[in-house]
């Protein structure tokens, strides 16, 4: 680390920056993906930073109620700016990202709209999406129940078809069947995609999605038979306390039949359950999409934490002074470097593996549309495994960055406590990491067990097909190259 | 784990408890240390639980200001009850422990009073301790500065002797010399023990402690030359936000000469610096005491987290149902057990190693009083190392327990987010864990390098003296006993 004239004068970051031995502008472009991406990101970041409505400095100091109001205000203002400035979808998404405050809008755009797009018929999409696009309705995604998270097939909420009224009766039969956690449910949403056991002609057809109105479009009060509320405070001072995660119970709430999401299967006027010809595997495509975006987000969260810790380590000095001279920058201690630099490297690694997963998603989607399911399992294993590995590593790394800032990392003003508290649920949502790793292990074991049957593993698992060869290989390598390293990984 | 009749009816904890294969009452006594300790703890816990002033249910929902007021109210009420009920010191300490809300009182009793006891002359103790005991003054411990934490010798605040006025001038010469972090400083304290560089006759004698009045005893306003404030929000919703960690700057504040803590060294009327005949090693005794109490506290924090996670794991069911039957308690999954049970075991291990450290403290104190310093370094290494190991393990374990409760662990109502946020600074305060482990490593390396000089290592390092023998030993053991395991640890 540089210890030159500028550093001696106290302007440590300038000295460190001047000592960079790579092209910073080129790295910016590599990180963002293109010069265009750098420019758009800069523009949107400035737009948010210069707008007093989007201020963040008081976020950890507001009461829960004021924090929630602040979220409503920011969401409405963001929407206003997006419309006024005619922002593209890319720009709007970046703007929301820089506002950086969890809120009901995330679920409306990130879960409610995609659920209708992915699982609704064209007719249903035509009816509901324009309402959602114009915010005439606000939607959330009501899947998890008090007693059922990872085991989606164990959900207890029922949707029983009633041929007399040509509709479904949505009901919460037990305490554990209460919907629990959906963001946007507690205060904001007027509608939800509710996941429930479809029962028709006395038979249970398992979990299906239904569009259910929860609150009046007149006065926002809960509709008859609907009980809902906010589930209370969460980790951190601000963090997800800006989100109205909610609880929801149904007492025999009736909805018309056409509010079942019917792209993959239907219930007829007579109550017959019918599968459509749309392959169910398409649903996996959505899961792959969501998880690859979580991997991409890991690098964003990690890079912010590492940035704070690296800058702090350059400024902070401790010990090592001789004869009353300046102390040593903590960045120059090996104990600091050995903890910090691998995290810095991980931020870059996660950034580029996120790109690769995005390519994998595009690839698997194209194959699915051509009814080629050959790479689906491998893509599922890659996204599940990388989701688990990157989110766990990132959560731990943010906490490590916090500790690397010593006592100062414990103050909210360092930004790190909130970064941790707002990030760490990523280890649990969209597939608990331990459950996901077990799924990956199962797929790996299954692939190994099928080797003798002549079934050739694909993609990242293709090397297993060479197991005989690899196990007999001996290493005569004297200098390391990329391909040698890869070969050694495969063989080990 | 038990899956019997009671479990089928939903009363899982009763079934689990009935299945215990050890004597629970005997374990309670072993944990507390004695039957007497169990009874006192039960009595104090009930006293706190039954008193509405000590309520905890709204702690994470109060604004920072209301939370601080709540802390003042609880501290005053605790004091009133301690006096009314004529509680013993043991009882009073337990009562404060069960109130379980960080506050200025912790520093008054835990740092200010002990500093005067340990570093003040008998005369100084006679003057200041009665004022502190009756809360006529409130004290804090102002050591850490904005720019100086681990490197205490680098503190910049100066205390310059002025023979004209027979007093010291306390001054903050730089921004980085601002006192930063002291608990109780931001709002509550009237006095502080301030650590500053003693300068007399133009010479810098290094860091010494001084009793400095900060605020008026009439209207609590800062005295002339004293600038102070609260350093802002910290990790968590409640946690240490109940504490008024503060910032403090001095602009040439004068104090009388007799407010230097003079047990170990004095400045005479003429400005001469004189060491007393009290050995400086006594100060290490205090450090050993504080760190052994941190190890004891680790088991308390960890046992609370493990208790919540074990109970949750017994109640929570997920997957594993057959034909619509009840799902499996997550406590029965090996993936849950392999993460949870080592933490449960650690809670017990830390409890008992805490007892041993307490014995070590008593032993080293007795030796110090007899001017025997032979075991001081080893005792320092044990407490520094165990402080680092147990606090890091406990902080990580609380977070792991939180994750073991799935999504529910993210809600404040689980108790775990706050338990983590309030515990984790233990990794940083009273010696940053990384710095402490480096100190242990240095002592170990030094001990090894001295082996050839014939200097025999003592206590837990005694086995190093047998290094020649151990390295030539071969293991012929067939069954493991305690002494065999110990021998193997020594040899490995």
Short mmCIF file of N, CA and C in Angstrom, two decimals, chain B residues 333-485:
data_model
loop_
_atom_site.label_atom_id
_atom_site.label_comp_id
_atom_site.label_asym_id
_atom_site.label_seq_id
_atom_site.Cartn_x
_atom_site.Cartn_y
_atom_site.Cartn_z
N UNK B 333 -33.62 -33.68 12.16
CA UNK B 333 -32.77 -33.72 10.96
C UNK B 333 -31.30 -33.62 11.35
N UNK B 334 -30.48 -34.48 10.72
CA UNK B 334 -29.05 -34.45 11.03
C UNK B 334 -28.42 -33.11 10.65
N UNK B 335 -28.92 -32.48 9.57
CA UNK B 335 -28.33 -31.19 9.18
C UNK B 335 -28.57 -30.15 10.28
N UNK B 336 -29.72 -30.24 10.96
CA UNK B 336 -30.01 -29.32 12.07
C UNK B 336 -29.15 -29.71 13.28
N UNK B 337 -29.10 -30.99 13.59
CA UNK B 337 -28.35 -31.46 14.76
C UNK B 337 -26.87 -31.14 14.65
N UNK B 338 -26.32 -31.33 13.44
CA UNK B 338 -24.87 -31.14 13.31
C UNK B 338 -24.48 -29.68 13.45
N UNK B 339 -25.44 -28.78 13.22
CA UNK B 339 -25.15 -27.36 13.41
C UNK B 339 -25.46 -26.93 14.84
N UNK B 340 -26.54 -27.48 15.42
CA UNK B 340 -27.05 -26.99 16.70
C UNK B 340 -26.34 -27.60 17.90
N UNK B 341 -26.11 -28.92 17.88
CA UNK B 341 -25.62 -29.58 19.09
C UNK B 341 -24.20 -29.14 19.49
N UNK B 342 -23.29 -28.90 18.53
CA UNK B 342 -21.98 -28.39 18.97
C UNK B 342 -22.09 -27.04 19.68
N UNK B 343 -23.09 -26.24 19.31
CA UNK B 343 -23.27 -24.95 19.96
C UNK B 343 -23.80 -25.15 21.38
N UNK B 344 -24.70 -26.12 21.52
CA UNK B 344 -25.21 -26.48 22.85
C UNK B 344 -24.05 -26.94 23.74
N UNK B 345 -23.20 -27.79 23.19
CA UNK B 345 -22.05 -28.28 23.95
C UNK B 345 -21.11 -27.14 24.30
N UNK B 346 -20.92 -26.20 23.36
CA UNK B 346 -20.03 -25.06 23.62
C UNK B 346 -20.54 -24.21 24.79
N UNK B 347 -21.86 -24.07 24.88
CA UNK B 347 -22.43 -23.26 25.97
C UNK B 347 -21.99 -23.86 27.31
N UNK B 348 -22.05 -25.18 27.43
CA UNK B 348 -21.61 -25.83 28.67
C UNK B 348 -20.10 -25.69 28.84
N UNK B 349 -19.35 -25.90 27.76
CA UNK B 349 -17.89 -25.81 27.85
C UNK B 349 -17.46 -24.42 28.30
N UNK B 350 -18.08 -23.39 27.73
CA UNK B 350 -17.70 -22.01 28.10
C UNK B 350 -18.08 -21.73 29.56
N UNK B 351 -19.20 -22.34 30.00
CA UNK B 351 -19.61 -22.16 31.40
C UNK B 351 -18.52 -22.66 32.34
N UNK B 352 -17.98 -23.84 32.03
CA UNK B 352 -17.04 -24.44 32.97
C UNK B 352 -15.62 -23.88 32.82
N UNK B 353 -15.25 -23.48 31.60
CA UNK B 353 -13.94 -22.85 31.44
C UNK B 353 -13.96 -21.47 32.10
N UNK B 354 -15.14 -20.86 32.17
CA UNK B 354 -15.29 -19.59 32.89
C UNK B 354 -14.98 -19.77 34.37
N UNK B 355 -15.46 -20.87 34.95
CA UNK B 355 -15.15 -21.18 36.35
C UNK B 355 -13.65 -21.35 36.55
N UNK B 356 -13.04 -22.06 35.61
CA UNK B 356 -11.60 -22.30 35.73
C UNK B 356 -10.82 -20.98 35.64
N UNK B 357 -11.25 -20.10 34.72
CA UNK B 357 -10.58 -18.80 34.60
C UNK B 357 -10.74 -17.99 35.88
N UNK B 358 -11.89 -18.14 36.52
CA UNK B 358 -12.13 -17.44 37.78
C UNK B 358 -11.14 -17.94 38.83
N UNK B 359 -10.92 -19.26 38.84
CA UNK B 359 -9.91 -19.83 39.75
C UNK B 359 -8.53 -19.26 39.42
N UNK B 360 -8.23 -19.20 38.11
CA UNK B 360 -6.92 -18.70 37.67
C UNK B 360 -6.72 -17.26 38.14
N UNK B 361 -7.79 -16.46 38.04
CA UNK B 361 -7.71 -15.06 38.49
C UNK B 361 -7.40 -14.99 39.98
N UNK B 362 -8.10 -15.78 40.79
CA UNK B 362 -7.86 -15.81 42.23
C UNK B 362 -6.41 -16.20 42.51
N UNK B 363 -5.97 -17.23 41.79
CA UNK B 363 -4.60 -17.73 41.98
C UNK B 363 -3.56 -16.66 41.64
N UNK B 364 -3.74 -16.01 40.48
CA UNK B 364 -2.75 -15.02 40.04
C UNK B 364 -2.78 -13.81 40.96
N UNK B 365 -3.97 -13.45 41.47
CA UNK B 365 -4.09 -12.31 42.38
C UNK B 365 -3.31 -12.57 43.67
N UNK B 366 -3.50 -13.79 44.21
CA UNK B 366 -2.78 -14.14 45.44
C UNK B 366 -1.27 -14.10 45.22
N UNK B 367 -0.85 -14.61 44.07
CA UNK B 367 0.59 -14.61 43.76
C UNK B 367 1.11 -13.18 43.61
N UNK B 368 0.31 -12.32 42.92
CA UNK B 368 0.73 -10.93 42.73
C UNK B 368 0.92 -10.24 44.08
N UNK B 369 -0.02 -10.51 45.00
CA UNK B 369 0.08 -9.87 46.31
C UNK B 369 1.35 -10.32 47.04
N UNK B 370 1.79 -11.55 46.73
CA UNK B 370 3.04 -12.04 47.32
C UNK B 370 4.23 -11.72 46.42
N UNK B 371 4.03 -10.79 45.49
CA UNK B 371 5.07 -10.37 44.53
C UNK B 371 5.67 -11.53 43.73
N UNK B 372 4.85 -12.53 43.48
CA UNK B 372 5.25 -13.65 42.63
C UNK B 372 4.62 -13.44 41.25
N UNK B 373 5.43 -13.08 40.26
CA UNK B 373 4.89 -12.77 38.92
C UNK B 373 5.08 -13.93 37.93
N UNK B 374 5.45 -15.10 38.46
CA UNK B 374 5.84 -16.20 37.58
C UNK B 374 4.71 -16.70 36.68
N UNK B 375 3.46 -16.62 37.13
CA UNK B 375 2.36 -17.16 36.32
C UNK B 375 1.58 -16.07 35.59
N UNK B 376 2.00 -14.80 35.76
CA UNK B 376 1.21 -13.70 35.20
C UNK B 376 1.10 -13.79 33.69
N UNK B 377 2.22 -14.07 33.02
CA UNK B 377 2.20 -14.10 31.56
C UNK B 377 1.30 -15.23 31.04
N UNK B 378 1.39 -16.38 31.70
CA UNK B 378 0.57 -17.51 31.28
C UNK B 378 -0.91 -17.20 31.53
N UNK B 379 -1.21 -16.57 32.66
CA UNK B 379 -2.60 -16.20 32.97
C UNK B 379 -3.11 -15.18 31.94
N UNK B 380 -2.23 -14.25 31.56
CA UNK B 380 -2.60 -13.26 30.55
C UNK B 380 -2.91 -13.95 29.22
N UNK B 381 -2.06 -14.91 28.83
CA UNK B 381 -2.27 -15.63 27.57
C UNK B 381 -3.59 -16.41 27.61
N UNK B 382 -3.88 -17.05 28.75
CA UNK B 382 -5.11 -17.84 28.86
C UNK B 382 -6.35 -16.97 28.75
N UNK B 383 -6.35 -15.83 29.47
CA UNK B 383 -7.55 -15.00 29.46
C UNK B 383 -7.69 -14.29 28.12
N UNK B 384 -6.57 -13.82 27.54
CA UNK B 384 -6.64 -13.15 26.24
C UNK B 384 -7.13 -14.13 25.18
N UNK B 385 -6.53 -15.32 25.17
CA UNK B 385 -6.90 -16.33 24.17
C UNK B 385 -8.34 -16.78 24.33
N UNK B 386 -8.74 -17.07 25.57
CA UNK B 386 -10.11 -17.54 25.79
C UNK B 386 -11.13 -16.44 25.57
N UNK B 387 -10.76 -15.19 25.88
CA UNK B 387 -11.66 -14.08 25.58
C UNK B 387 -11.93 -14.06 24.07
N UNK B 388 -10.86 -14.15 23.28
CA UNK B 388 -11.00 -14.08 21.82
C UNK B 388 -11.80 -15.28 21.29
N UNK B 389 -11.43 -16.47 21.73
CA UNK B 389 -12.06 -17.68 21.20
C UNK B 389 -13.54 -17.75 21.59
N UNK B 390 -13.85 -17.50 22.86
CA UNK B 390 -15.24 -17.67 23.30
C UNK B 390 -16.16 -16.57 22.75
N UNK B 391 -15.67 -15.33 22.65
CA UNK B 391 -16.56 -14.28 22.14
C UNK B 391 -16.80 -14.44 20.65
N UNK B 392 -15.76 -14.78 19.87
CA UNK B 392 -15.96 -15.00 18.44
C UNK B 392 -16.90 -16.18 18.21
N UNK B 393 -16.65 -17.27 18.95
CA UNK B 393 -17.50 -18.46 18.79
C UNK B 393 -18.93 -18.14 19.18
N UNK B 394 -19.12 -17.36 20.24
CA UNK B 394 -20.47 -17.06 20.71
C UNK B 394 -21.21 -16.16 19.73
N UNK B 395 -20.54 -15.13 19.24
CA UNK B 395 -21.20 -14.24 18.27
C UNK B 395 -21.62 -15.04 17.03
N UNK B 396 -20.70 -15.85 16.50
CA UNK B 396 -21.03 -16.67 15.33
C UNK B 396 -22.16 -17.64 15.65
N UNK B 397 -22.13 -18.19 16.87
CA UNK B 397 -23.13 -19.18 17.26
C UNK B 397 -24.51 -18.56 17.39
N UNK B 398 -24.59 -17.35 17.91
CA UNK B 398 -25.90 -16.69 18.03
C UNK B 398 -26.49 -16.49 16.64
N UNK B 399 -25.65 -16.05 15.71
CA UNK B 399 -26.11 -15.85 14.34
C UNK B 399 -26.51 -17.19 13.71
N UNK B 400 -25.77 -18.24 14.02
CA UNK B 400 -26.12 -19.57 13.50
C UNK B 400 -27.45 -20.04 14.11
N UNK B 401 -27.65 -19.80 15.39
CA UNK B 401 -28.93 -20.14 16.03
C UNK B 401 -30.07 -19.37 15.36
N UNK B 402 -29.80 -18.11 15.01
CA UNK B 402 -30.80 -17.29 14.35
C UNK B 402 -31.16 -17.94 13.00
N UNK B 403 -30.15 -18.35 12.26
CA UNK B 403 -30.42 -18.98 10.97
C UNK B 403 -31.10 -20.34 11.15
N UNK B 404 -30.79 -21.03 12.25
CA UNK B 404 -31.41 -22.33 12.52
C UNK B 404 -32.91 -22.19 12.80
N UNK B 405 -33.35 -20.98 13.09
CA UNK B 405 -34.78 -20.72 13.25
C UNK B 405 -35.40 -20.23 11.94
N UNK B 406 -34.69 -20.41 10.83
CA UNK B 406 -35.23 -20.06 9.52
C UNK B 406 -35.67 -18.61 9.47
N UNK B 407 -36.70 -18.33 8.72
CA UNK B 407 -37.20 -16.97 8.60
C UNK B 407 -37.59 -16.38 9.96
N UNK B 408 -38.15 -17.22 10.82
CA UNK B 408 -38.64 -16.72 12.11
C UNK B 408 -37.52 -16.08 12.94
N UNK B 409 -36.28 -16.54 12.74
CA UNK B 409 -35.16 -15.97 13.49
C UNK B 409 -34.85 -14.53 13.10
N UNK B 410 -35.40 -14.08 11.98
CA UNK B 410 -35.15 -12.72 11.51
C UNK B 410 -36.08 -11.70 12.18
N UNK B 411 -37.16 -12.22 12.78
CA UNK B 411 -38.09 -11.33 13.49
C UNK B 411 -37.53 -11.00 14.86
N UNK B 412 -37.69 -9.74 15.27
CA UNK B 412 -37.26 -9.36 16.61
C UNK B 412 -37.96 -10.20 17.68
N UNK B 413 -39.19 -10.65 17.38
CA UNK B 413 -39.93 -11.41 18.38
C UNK B 413 -39.25 -12.73 18.72
N UNK B 414 -38.32 -13.20 17.89
CA UNK B 414 -37.56 -14.41 18.23
C UNK B 414 -36.52 -14.13 19.31
N UNK B 415 -36.20 -12.86 19.50
CA UNK B 415 -35.18 -12.48 20.48
C UNK B 415 -33.76 -12.55 19.95
N UNK B 416 -33.56 -13.27 18.84
CA UNK B 416 -32.20 -13.54 18.38
C UNK B 416 -31.50 -12.37 17.70
N UNK B 417 -32.19 -11.58 16.86
CA UNK B 417 -31.48 -10.44 16.25
C UNK B 417 -30.89 -9.50 17.31
N UNK B 418 -31.66 -9.23 18.37
CA UNK B 418 -31.17 -8.34 19.41
C UNK B 418 -30.05 -8.98 20.22
N UNK B 419 -30.19 -10.30 20.44
CA UNK B 419 -29.15 -11.00 21.20
C UNK B 419 -27.82 -10.91 20.45
N UNK B 420 -27.87 -11.04 19.12
CA UNK B 420 -26.65 -10.91 18.32
C UNK B 420 -26.11 -9.49 18.38
N UNK B 421 -26.99 -8.52 18.13
CA UNK B 421 -26.54 -7.13 18.03
C UNK B 421 -25.96 -6.64 19.35
N UNK B 422 -26.51 -7.12 20.47
CA UNK B 422 -26.03 -6.65 21.77
C UNK B 422 -24.78 -7.43 22.18
N UNK B 423 -24.60 -8.64 21.64
CA UNK B 423 -23.44 -9.44 22.05
C UNK B 423 -22.18 -9.16 21.23
N UNK B 424 -22.37 -8.94 19.92
CA UNK B 424 -21.23 -8.98 19.00
C UNK B 424 -20.12 -7.97 19.31
N UNK B 425 -20.39 -6.81 19.94
CA UNK B 425 -19.24 -5.93 20.25
C UNK B 425 -18.24 -6.56 21.21
N UNK B 426 -18.63 -7.65 21.89
CA UNK B 426 -17.68 -8.33 22.78
C UNK B 426 -16.46 -8.84 22.00
N UNK B 427 -16.60 -9.01 20.68
CA UNK B 427 -15.45 -9.41 19.85
C UNK B 427 -14.45 -8.28 19.70
N UNK B 428 -14.89 -7.06 19.97
CA UNK B 428 -14.07 -5.88 19.71
C UNK B 428 -13.61 -5.20 20.99
N UNK B 429 -14.53 -5.05 21.96
CA UNK B 429 -14.14 -4.30 23.17
C UNK B 429 -13.25 -5.15 24.09
N UNK B 430 -12.56 -4.47 24.98
CA UNK B 430 -11.64 -5.12 25.93
C UNK B 430 -10.61 -5.98 25.21
N UNK B 431 -10.12 -5.47 24.09
CA UNK B 431 -9.12 -6.20 23.32
C UNK B 431 -9.73 -6.82 22.08
N UNK B 432 -9.45 -6.23 20.92
CA UNK B 432 -9.92 -6.80 19.65
C UNK B 432 -9.41 -8.24 19.54
N UNK B 433 -10.31 -9.14 19.14
CA UNK B 433 -9.96 -10.57 19.17
C UNK B 433 -8.73 -10.92 18.33
N UNK B 434 -8.57 -10.25 17.19
CA UNK B 434 -7.41 -10.56 16.34
C UNK B 434 -6.12 -10.11 17.03
N UNK B 435 -6.18 -8.91 17.63
CA UNK B 435 -5.00 -8.41 18.35
C UNK B 435 -4.67 -9.33 19.53
N UNK B 436 -5.70 -9.79 20.24
CA UNK B 436 -5.47 -10.67 21.39
C UNK B 436 -4.83 -12.00 20.96
N UNK B 437 -5.33 -12.56 19.85
CA UNK B 437 -4.77 -13.84 19.40
C UNK B 437 -3.31 -13.67 18.97
N UNK B 438 -2.99 -12.50 18.41
CA UNK B 438 -1.59 -12.23 18.06
C UNK B 438 -0.73 -12.17 19.32
N UNK B 439 -1.29 -11.61 20.40
CA UNK B 439 -0.55 -11.56 21.67
C UNK B 439 -0.30 -12.96 22.20
N UNK B 440 -1.32 -13.82 22.10
CA UNK B 440 -1.17 -15.20 22.56
C UNK B 440 -0.09 -15.89 21.74
N UNK B 441 -0.15 -15.68 20.41
CA UNK B 441 0.84 -16.31 19.53
C UNK B 441 2.24 -15.84 19.91
N UNK B 442 2.38 -14.56 20.21
CA UNK B 442 3.70 -14.02 20.58
C UNK B 442 4.21 -14.68 21.86
N UNK B 443 3.30 -14.83 22.83
CA UNK B 443 3.71 -15.46 24.11
C UNK B 443 4.11 -16.92 23.88
N UNK B 444 3.35 -17.61 23.03
CA UNK B 444 3.68 -19.00 22.73
C UNK B 444 5.04 -19.11 22.06
N UNK B 445 5.29 -18.25 21.07
CA UNK B 445 6.56 -18.28 20.35
C UNK B 445 7.72 -17.94 21.29
N UNK B 446 7.48 -16.96 22.17
CA UNK B 446 8.51 -16.56 23.12
C UNK B 446 8.83 -17.73 24.06
N UNK B 447 7.77 -18.41 24.50
CA UNK B 447 7.95 -19.53 25.43
C UNK B 447 8.77 -20.64 24.75
N UNK B 448 8.45 -20.92 23.48
CA UNK B 448 9.19 -21.94 22.75
C UNK B 448 10.66 -21.54 22.62
N UNK B 449 10.88 -20.25 22.30
CA UNK B 449 12.26 -19.81 22.07
C UNK B 449 13.08 -19.84 23.35
N UNK B 450 12.38 -19.80 24.50
CA UNK B 450 13.11 -19.80 25.78
C UNK B 450 13.36 -21.20 26.33
N UNK B 451 12.82 -22.22 25.64
CA UNK B 451 12.93 -23.58 26.16
C UNK B 451 14.39 -24.00 26.36
N UNK B 452 15.20 -23.64 25.37
CA UNK B 452 16.60 -24.07 25.44
C UNK B 452 17.37 -23.35 26.54
N UNK B 453 16.88 -22.20 26.97
CA UNK B 453 17.55 -21.44 28.03
C UNK B 453 17.27 -22.07 29.39
N UNK B 454 16.44 -23.13 29.38
CA UNK B 454 16.17 -23.82 30.65
C UNK B 454 15.02 -23.21 31.43
N UNK B 455 14.39 -22.13 30.89
CA UNK B 455 13.26 -21.52 31.59
C UNK B 455 12.04 -22.44 31.43
N UNK B 456 11.50 -22.94 32.51
CA UNK B 456 10.41 -23.90 32.44
C UNK B 456 9.05 -23.22 32.30
N UNK B 457 8.31 -23.56 31.23
CA UNK B 457 6.96 -22.99 31.10
C UNK B 457 6.03 -23.53 32.19
N UNK B 458 5.01 -22.70 32.55
CA UNK B 458 4.13 -23.08 33.67
C UNK B 458 2.68 -23.23 33.20
N UNK B 459 1.87 -23.75 34.09
CA UNK B 459 0.42 -23.83 33.86
C UNK B 459 0.07 -24.58 32.59
N UNK B 460 -0.80 -23.97 31.79
CA UNK B 460 -1.27 -24.65 30.57
C UNK B 460 -0.16 -24.81 29.54
N UNK B 461 0.95 -24.10 29.72
CA UNK B 461 2.05 -24.21 28.76
C UNK B 461 3.12 -25.19 29.26
N UNK B 462 2.92 -25.79 30.44
CA UNK B 462 3.92 -26.66 31.04
C UNK B 462 4.30 -27.81 30.12
N UNK B 463 3.33 -28.28 29.35
CA UNK B 463 3.59 -29.43 28.46
C UNK B 463 4.72 -29.14 27.48
N UNK B 464 4.94 -27.85 27.16
CA UNK B 464 6.02 -27.51 26.22
C UNK B 464 7.38 -27.94 26.77
N UNK B 465 7.50 -27.95 28.10
CA UNK B 465 8.74 -28.38 28.72
C UNK B 465 9.06 -29.84 28.44
N UNK B 466 8.00 -30.57 28.06
CA UNK B 466 8.18 -32.00 27.79
C UNK B 466 8.32 -32.28 26.30
N UNK B 467 8.63 -31.22 25.53
CA UNK B 467 8.56 -31.34 24.08
C UNK B 467 9.43 -32.48 23.53
N UNK B 468 10.65 -32.63 24.06
CA UNK B 468 11.54 -33.68 23.57
C UNK B 468 10.88 -35.04 23.75
N UNK B 469 10.38 -35.23 24.96
CA UNK B 469 9.74 -36.51 25.28
C UNK B 469 8.51 -36.75 24.39
N UNK B 470 7.67 -35.71 24.27
CA UNK B 470 6.42 -35.86 23.53
C UNK B 470 6.66 -36.17 22.06
N UNK B 471 7.68 -35.51 21.48
CA UNK B 471 7.92 -35.69 20.05
C UNK B 471 8.48 -37.08 19.73
N UNK B 472 9.06 -37.72 20.74
CA UNK B 472 9.60 -39.07 20.49
C UNK B 472 8.59 -40.17 20.82
N UNK B 473 7.45 -39.75 21.43
CA UNK B 473 6.47 -40.74 21.88
C UNK B 473 5.71 -41.32 20.70
N UNK B 474 5.35 -42.58 20.84
CA UNK B 474 4.43 -43.18 19.88
C UNK B 474 3.19 -43.62 20.64
N UNK B 475 2.09 -43.63 19.94
CA UNK B 475 0.83 -43.90 20.60
C UNK B 475 0.48 -45.38 20.48
N UNK B 476 0.34 -46.03 21.62
CA UNK B 476 -0.03 -47.45 21.61
C UNK B 476 -1.40 -47.64 22.25
N UNK B 477 -2.12 -46.53 22.35
CA UNK B 477 -3.39 -46.56 23.09
C UNK B 477 -4.47 -47.26 22.29
N UNK B 478 -5.28 -48.03 22.97
CA UNK B 478 -6.39 -48.69 22.29
C UNK B 478 -7.75 -48.16 22.73
N UNK B 479 -7.88 -47.72 23.98
CA UNK B 479 -9.14 -47.12 24.43
C UNK B 479 -8.87 -45.72 24.96
N UNK B 480 -9.79 -44.80 24.72
CA UNK B 480 -9.58 -43.41 25.10
C UNK B 480 -10.05 -43.13 26.52
N UNK B 481 -9.22 -42.48 27.31
CA UNK B 481 -9.65 -41.98 28.62
C UNK B 481 -9.31 -40.50 28.64
N UNK B 482 -9.77 -39.81 29.67
CA UNK B 482 -9.51 -38.37 29.78
C UNK B 482 -8.02 -38.07 29.69
N UNK B 483 -7.22 -38.83 30.46
CA UNK B 483 -5.78 -38.51 30.51
C UNK B 483 -5.10 -38.82 29.18
N UNK B 484 -5.61 -39.84 28.47
CA UNK B 484 -5.05 -40.15 27.16
C UNK B 484 -5.34 -39.01 26.17
N UNK B 485 -6.57 -38.53 26.20
CA UNK B 485 -6.92 -37.43 25.31
C UNK B 485 -6.04 -36.21 25.57
#
